[in-house]
Short mmCIF file of C-alpha atoms in Angstrom, two decimals:
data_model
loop_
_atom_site.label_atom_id
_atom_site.label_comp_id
_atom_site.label_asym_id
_atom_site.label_seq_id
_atom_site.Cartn_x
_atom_site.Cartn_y
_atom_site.Cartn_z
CA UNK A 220 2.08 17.79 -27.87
CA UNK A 221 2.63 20.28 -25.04
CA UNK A 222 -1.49 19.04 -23.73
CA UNK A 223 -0.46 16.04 -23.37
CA UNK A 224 3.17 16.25 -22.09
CA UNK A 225 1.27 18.21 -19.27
CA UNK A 226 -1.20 15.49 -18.48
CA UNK A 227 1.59 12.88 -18.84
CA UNK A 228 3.56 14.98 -15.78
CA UNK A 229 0.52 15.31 -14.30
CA UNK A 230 -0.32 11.57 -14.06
CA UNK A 231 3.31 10.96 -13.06
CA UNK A 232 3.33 13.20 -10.16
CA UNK A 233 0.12 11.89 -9.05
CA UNK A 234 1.10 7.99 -9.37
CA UNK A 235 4.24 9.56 -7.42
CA UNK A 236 1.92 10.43 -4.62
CA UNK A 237 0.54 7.18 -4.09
CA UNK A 238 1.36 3.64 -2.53
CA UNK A 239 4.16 3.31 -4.91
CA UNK A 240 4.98 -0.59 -3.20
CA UNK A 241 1.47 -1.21 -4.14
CA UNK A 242 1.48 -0.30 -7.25
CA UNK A 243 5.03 -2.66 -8.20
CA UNK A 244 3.88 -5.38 -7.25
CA UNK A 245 0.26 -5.14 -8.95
CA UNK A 246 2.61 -4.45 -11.78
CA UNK A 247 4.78 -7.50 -11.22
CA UNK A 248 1.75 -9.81 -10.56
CA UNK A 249 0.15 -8.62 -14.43
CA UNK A 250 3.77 -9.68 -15.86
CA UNK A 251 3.11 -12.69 -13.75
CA UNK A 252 -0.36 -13.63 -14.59
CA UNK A 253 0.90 -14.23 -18.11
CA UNK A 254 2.74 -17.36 -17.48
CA UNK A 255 2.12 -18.18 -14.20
CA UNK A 256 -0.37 -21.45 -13.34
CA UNK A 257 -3.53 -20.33 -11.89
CA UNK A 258 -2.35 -21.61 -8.63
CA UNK A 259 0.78 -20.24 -8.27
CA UNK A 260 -0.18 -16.82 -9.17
CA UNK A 261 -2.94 -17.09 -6.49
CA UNK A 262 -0.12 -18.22 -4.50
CA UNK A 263 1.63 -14.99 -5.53
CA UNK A 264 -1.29 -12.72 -5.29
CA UNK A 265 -1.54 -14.18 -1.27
CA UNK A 266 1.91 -13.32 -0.70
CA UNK A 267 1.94 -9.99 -1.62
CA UNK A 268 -1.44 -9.32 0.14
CA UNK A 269 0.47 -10.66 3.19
CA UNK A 270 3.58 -8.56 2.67
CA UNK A 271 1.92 -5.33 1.97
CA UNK A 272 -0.53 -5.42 5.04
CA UNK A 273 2.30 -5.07 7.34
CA UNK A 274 3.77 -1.83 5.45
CA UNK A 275 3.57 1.46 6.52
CA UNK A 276 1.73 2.95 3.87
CA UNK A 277 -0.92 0.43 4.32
CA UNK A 278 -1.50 1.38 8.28
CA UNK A 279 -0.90 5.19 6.58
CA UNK A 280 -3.85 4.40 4.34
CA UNK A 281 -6.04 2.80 6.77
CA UNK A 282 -5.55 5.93 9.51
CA UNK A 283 -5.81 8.02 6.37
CA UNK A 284 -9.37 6.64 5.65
CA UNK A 285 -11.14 6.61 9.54
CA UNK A 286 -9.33 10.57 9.66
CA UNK A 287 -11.15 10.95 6.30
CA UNK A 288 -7.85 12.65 4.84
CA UNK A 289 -5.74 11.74 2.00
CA UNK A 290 -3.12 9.37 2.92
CA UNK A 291 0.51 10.66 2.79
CA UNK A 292 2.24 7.57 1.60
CA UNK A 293 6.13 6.95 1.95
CA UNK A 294 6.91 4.05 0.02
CA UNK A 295 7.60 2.11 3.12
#
């Protein structure tokens, strides 16, 4: 119990860490995918793409990558 209430914080605080915008609306777009039309949820999945390329943490990640440093993302 206590290995893997450790690896369950540790998971957490990494998933933390991350693009945290990103990851909602991958999240929202599964829920989606189960009774959306094929269309719309493409439709969907383009509108996200859209809204998360002008974020912050995207332009964070893509500095992050051509510095060849972990990105510091701020859920913005």
């Amino acid at each position: 119990d206590d290995l893997l209430a450790a690896e369950a914080h540790k998971l957490a605080a990494a998933l933390a860490q991350g693009a945290t915008r990103a990851y909602a609306a991958a999240k929202r777009l599964m829920h989606a995918g189960f009774v959306n039309t094929l269309e719309t949820q493409i439709e969907n999945e383009l509108r996200s793409i859209y809204e998360l390329a002008s974020t912050e943490d995207t332009r964070e990640a893509i500095r992050a990558f051509n510095e060849k440093r972990t990105p510091v993302f701020k859920g913005r």
